[in-house]
Coordinates of C-alpha atoms in Angstrom, one line a residue:
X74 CA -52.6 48.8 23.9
X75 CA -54.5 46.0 25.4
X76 CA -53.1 43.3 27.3
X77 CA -53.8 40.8 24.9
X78 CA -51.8 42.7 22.3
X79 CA -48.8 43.2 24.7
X80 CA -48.6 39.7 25.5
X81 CA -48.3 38.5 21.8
X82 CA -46.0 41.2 21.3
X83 CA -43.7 39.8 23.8
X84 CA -43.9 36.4 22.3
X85 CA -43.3 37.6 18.8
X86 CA -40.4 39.6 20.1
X87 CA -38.8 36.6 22.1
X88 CA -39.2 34.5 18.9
X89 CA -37.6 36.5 17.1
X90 CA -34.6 37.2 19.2
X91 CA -34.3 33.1 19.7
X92 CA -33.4 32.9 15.9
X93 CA -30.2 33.6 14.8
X94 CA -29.2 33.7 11.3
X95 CA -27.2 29.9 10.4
X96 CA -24.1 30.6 9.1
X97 CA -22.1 28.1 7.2
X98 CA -18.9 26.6 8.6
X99 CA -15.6 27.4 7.4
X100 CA -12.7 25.1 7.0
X101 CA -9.3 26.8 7.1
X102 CA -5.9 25.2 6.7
X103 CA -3.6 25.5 9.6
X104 CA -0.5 25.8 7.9
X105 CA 1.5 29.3 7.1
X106 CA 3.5 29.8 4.1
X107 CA 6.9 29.1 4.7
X108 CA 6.2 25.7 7.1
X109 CA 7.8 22.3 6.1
X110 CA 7.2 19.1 6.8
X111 CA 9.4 16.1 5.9
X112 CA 8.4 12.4 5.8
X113 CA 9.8 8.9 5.2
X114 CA 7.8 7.4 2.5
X115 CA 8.0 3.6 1.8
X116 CA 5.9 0.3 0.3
X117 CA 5.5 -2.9 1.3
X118 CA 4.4 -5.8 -0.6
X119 CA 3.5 -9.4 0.7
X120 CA 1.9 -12.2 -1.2
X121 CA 0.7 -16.0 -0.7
X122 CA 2.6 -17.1 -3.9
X123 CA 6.4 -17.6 -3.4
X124 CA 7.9 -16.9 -6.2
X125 CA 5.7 -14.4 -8.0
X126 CA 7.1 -11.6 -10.2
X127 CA 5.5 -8.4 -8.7
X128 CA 5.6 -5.3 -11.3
X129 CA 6.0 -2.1 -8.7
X130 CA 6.1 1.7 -10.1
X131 CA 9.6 3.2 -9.9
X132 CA 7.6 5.8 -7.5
X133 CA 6.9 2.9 -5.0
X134 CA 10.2 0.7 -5.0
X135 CA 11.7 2.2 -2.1
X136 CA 14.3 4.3 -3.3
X137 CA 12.7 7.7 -2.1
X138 CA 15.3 8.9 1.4
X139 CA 12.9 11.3 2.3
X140 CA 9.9 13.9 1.0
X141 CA 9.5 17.5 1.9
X142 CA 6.3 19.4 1.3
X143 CA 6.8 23.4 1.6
X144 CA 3.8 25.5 1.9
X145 CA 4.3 28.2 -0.4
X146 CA 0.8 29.8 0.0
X147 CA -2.5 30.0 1.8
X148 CA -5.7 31.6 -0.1
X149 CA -9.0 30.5 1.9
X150 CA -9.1 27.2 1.8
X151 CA -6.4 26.3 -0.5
X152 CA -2.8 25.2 0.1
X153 CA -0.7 25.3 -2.4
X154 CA 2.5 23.0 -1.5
X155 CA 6.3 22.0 -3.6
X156 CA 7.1 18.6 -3.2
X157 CA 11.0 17.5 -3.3
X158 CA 11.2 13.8 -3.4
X159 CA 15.0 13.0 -2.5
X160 CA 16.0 9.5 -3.9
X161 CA 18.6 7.6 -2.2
X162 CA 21.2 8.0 -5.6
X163 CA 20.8 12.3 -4.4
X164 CA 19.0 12.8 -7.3
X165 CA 15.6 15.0 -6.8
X166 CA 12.5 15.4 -8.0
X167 CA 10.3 18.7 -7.3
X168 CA 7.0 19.1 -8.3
X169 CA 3.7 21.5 -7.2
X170 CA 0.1 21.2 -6.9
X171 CA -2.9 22.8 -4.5
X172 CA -5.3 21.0 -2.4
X173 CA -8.5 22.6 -1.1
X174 CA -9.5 21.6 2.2
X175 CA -13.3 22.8 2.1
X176 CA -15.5 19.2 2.4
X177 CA -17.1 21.1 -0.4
X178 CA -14.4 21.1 -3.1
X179 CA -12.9 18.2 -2.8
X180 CA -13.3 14.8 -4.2
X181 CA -11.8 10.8 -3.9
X182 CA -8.4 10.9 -2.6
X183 CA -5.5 9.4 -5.1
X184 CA -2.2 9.4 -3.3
X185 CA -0.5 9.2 -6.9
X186 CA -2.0 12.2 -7.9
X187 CA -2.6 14.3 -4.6
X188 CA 0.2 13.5 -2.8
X189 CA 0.1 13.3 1.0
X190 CA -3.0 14.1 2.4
X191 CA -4.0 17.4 3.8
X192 CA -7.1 18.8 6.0
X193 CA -8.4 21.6 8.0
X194 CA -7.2 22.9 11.3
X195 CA -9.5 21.8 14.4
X196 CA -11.4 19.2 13.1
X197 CA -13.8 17.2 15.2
X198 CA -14.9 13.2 15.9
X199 CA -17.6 13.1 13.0
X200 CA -16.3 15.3 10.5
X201 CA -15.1 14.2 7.4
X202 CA -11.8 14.1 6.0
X203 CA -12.5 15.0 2.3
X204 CA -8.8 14.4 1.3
X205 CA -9.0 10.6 2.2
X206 CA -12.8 10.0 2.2
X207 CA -12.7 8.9 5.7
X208 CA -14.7 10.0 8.9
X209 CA -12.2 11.2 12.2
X210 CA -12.7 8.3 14.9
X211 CA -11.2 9.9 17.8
X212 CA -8.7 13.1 19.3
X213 CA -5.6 11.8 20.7
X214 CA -2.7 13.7 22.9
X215 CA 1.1 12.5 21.8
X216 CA 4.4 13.5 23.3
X217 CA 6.8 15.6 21.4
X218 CA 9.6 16.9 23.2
X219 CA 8.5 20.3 23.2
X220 CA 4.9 19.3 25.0
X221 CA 1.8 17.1 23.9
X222 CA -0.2 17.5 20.4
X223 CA -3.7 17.0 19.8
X224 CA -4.0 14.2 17.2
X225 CA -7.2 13.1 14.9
X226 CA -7.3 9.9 13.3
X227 CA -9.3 7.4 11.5
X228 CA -8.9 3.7 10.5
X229 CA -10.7 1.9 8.1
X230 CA -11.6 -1.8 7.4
X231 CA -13.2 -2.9 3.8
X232 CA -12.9 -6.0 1.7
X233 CA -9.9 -4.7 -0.7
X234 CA -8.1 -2.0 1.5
X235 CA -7.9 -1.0 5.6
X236 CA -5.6 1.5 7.6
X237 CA -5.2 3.9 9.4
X238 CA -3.8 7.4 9.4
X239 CA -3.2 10.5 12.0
X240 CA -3.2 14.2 11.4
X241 CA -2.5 17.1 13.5
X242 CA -5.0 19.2 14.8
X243 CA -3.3 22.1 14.9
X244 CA -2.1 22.1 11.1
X245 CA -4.0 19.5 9.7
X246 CA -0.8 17.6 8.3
X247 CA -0.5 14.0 8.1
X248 CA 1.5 12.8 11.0
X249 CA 1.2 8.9 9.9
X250 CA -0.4 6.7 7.7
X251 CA -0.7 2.7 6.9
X252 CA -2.9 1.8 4.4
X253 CA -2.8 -1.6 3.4
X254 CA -4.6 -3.2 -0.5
X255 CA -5.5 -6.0 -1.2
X256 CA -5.6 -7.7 -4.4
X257 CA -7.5 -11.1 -4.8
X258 CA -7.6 -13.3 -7.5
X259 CA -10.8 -15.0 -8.3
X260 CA -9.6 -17.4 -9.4
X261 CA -7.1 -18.7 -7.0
X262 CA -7.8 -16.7 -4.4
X263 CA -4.3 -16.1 -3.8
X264 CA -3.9 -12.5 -2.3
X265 CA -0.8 -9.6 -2.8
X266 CA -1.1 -7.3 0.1
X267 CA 0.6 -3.9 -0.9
X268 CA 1.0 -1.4 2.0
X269 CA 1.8 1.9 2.1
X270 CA 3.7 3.2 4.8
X271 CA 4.1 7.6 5.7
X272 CA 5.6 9.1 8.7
X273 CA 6.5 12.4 9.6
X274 CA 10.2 13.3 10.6
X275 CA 10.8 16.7 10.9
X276 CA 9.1 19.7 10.6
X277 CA 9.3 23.4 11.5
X278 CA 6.1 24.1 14.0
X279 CA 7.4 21.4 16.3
X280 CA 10.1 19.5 17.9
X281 CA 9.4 15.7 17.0
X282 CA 12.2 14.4 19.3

């Protein structure tokens, strides 16, 4: 073999070792069946007019004590979750649905029909949360009692709504979340703020205080 032939050899033989096969990322929950998490859940409403007559759902007029969500089952990338909603009278409400926390299968967020939001374990700044529509700004550490957490959150500014919300890394549950509306009239351009207020207060893979 002449020299010139071994030489291109070796190139087309380095090439080809330099290129390895893309393979697509996977997004996996980082819950377990059997985890629970359970949150105070709560609205608040503010408005320029004084005296006005505000119309709230019975879901949103602050007589939930507390939510639990149970994780009854993990498949891939879908969570499926019973939700106990514990009103202050001790009456309950339980109901089930799955979330998918693959960017790929998911689409707008609506609390009312979704619940609280969910993600993947281990996401990154830049990534998308497809469960809210959001991008992650920043990693956080917090306290707990039992050692520090890695944190991810977002916050958001637009004309009719801004917030801001915190998952866990590790799990991918919603740790907080304020997310404020806002409705304008045009006409008077008198504004009703409504905000909606989640925080996490017990759960099973750590020891909040």
């Amino acid at each position: 073999m002449s020299e010139t032939r071994l030489v291109a050899l070796t190139i087309i033989l380095l090439l080809l070792a330099s290129i390895s096969p893309v393979l697509p990322r996977t997004f996996s929950p980082g819950v377990n069946n059997g985890d629970f998490f359970v949150y105070e859940m709560y609205g608040v409403y503010n408005s320029t007019l004084p005296n006005i007559e505000l119309l709230i759902p019975e879901f949103e007029r602050n007589i939930t004590d507390w939510t639990q969500i149970s994780i009854e089952s993990v498949y891939g990338s879908l969570v499926t979750q019973t939700y106990i909603l514990h009103f202050k009278n001790g009456s309950e409400l339980r109901f089930n649905f799955e979330t998918d926390v693959d960017p790929q299968k998911q689409g707008e967020f609506q609390m009312s029909r979704k619940g609280v939001p969910i993600c993947a374990a281990h996401l990154n700044v830049g990534d998308k949360i497809p469960t809210v529509n959001i991008t992650i700004n920043g990693i956080v550490e917090r306290n707990y009692s039992d050692g520090k957490r890695e944190l991810i959150y977002a916050n958001w500014n637009q004309p009719d709504e801004y917030g801001e919300i915190y998952f866990d890394r590790e799990t991918g549950m919603l740790v907080e979340l304020e997310r404020t509306c806002r409705f304008v009239n045009p006409t008077s351009e008198r504004v009703v703020e409504k905000t909606d207020v989640l925080n996490l207060i017990d759960t099973n893979r750590w020891q909040l205080k």
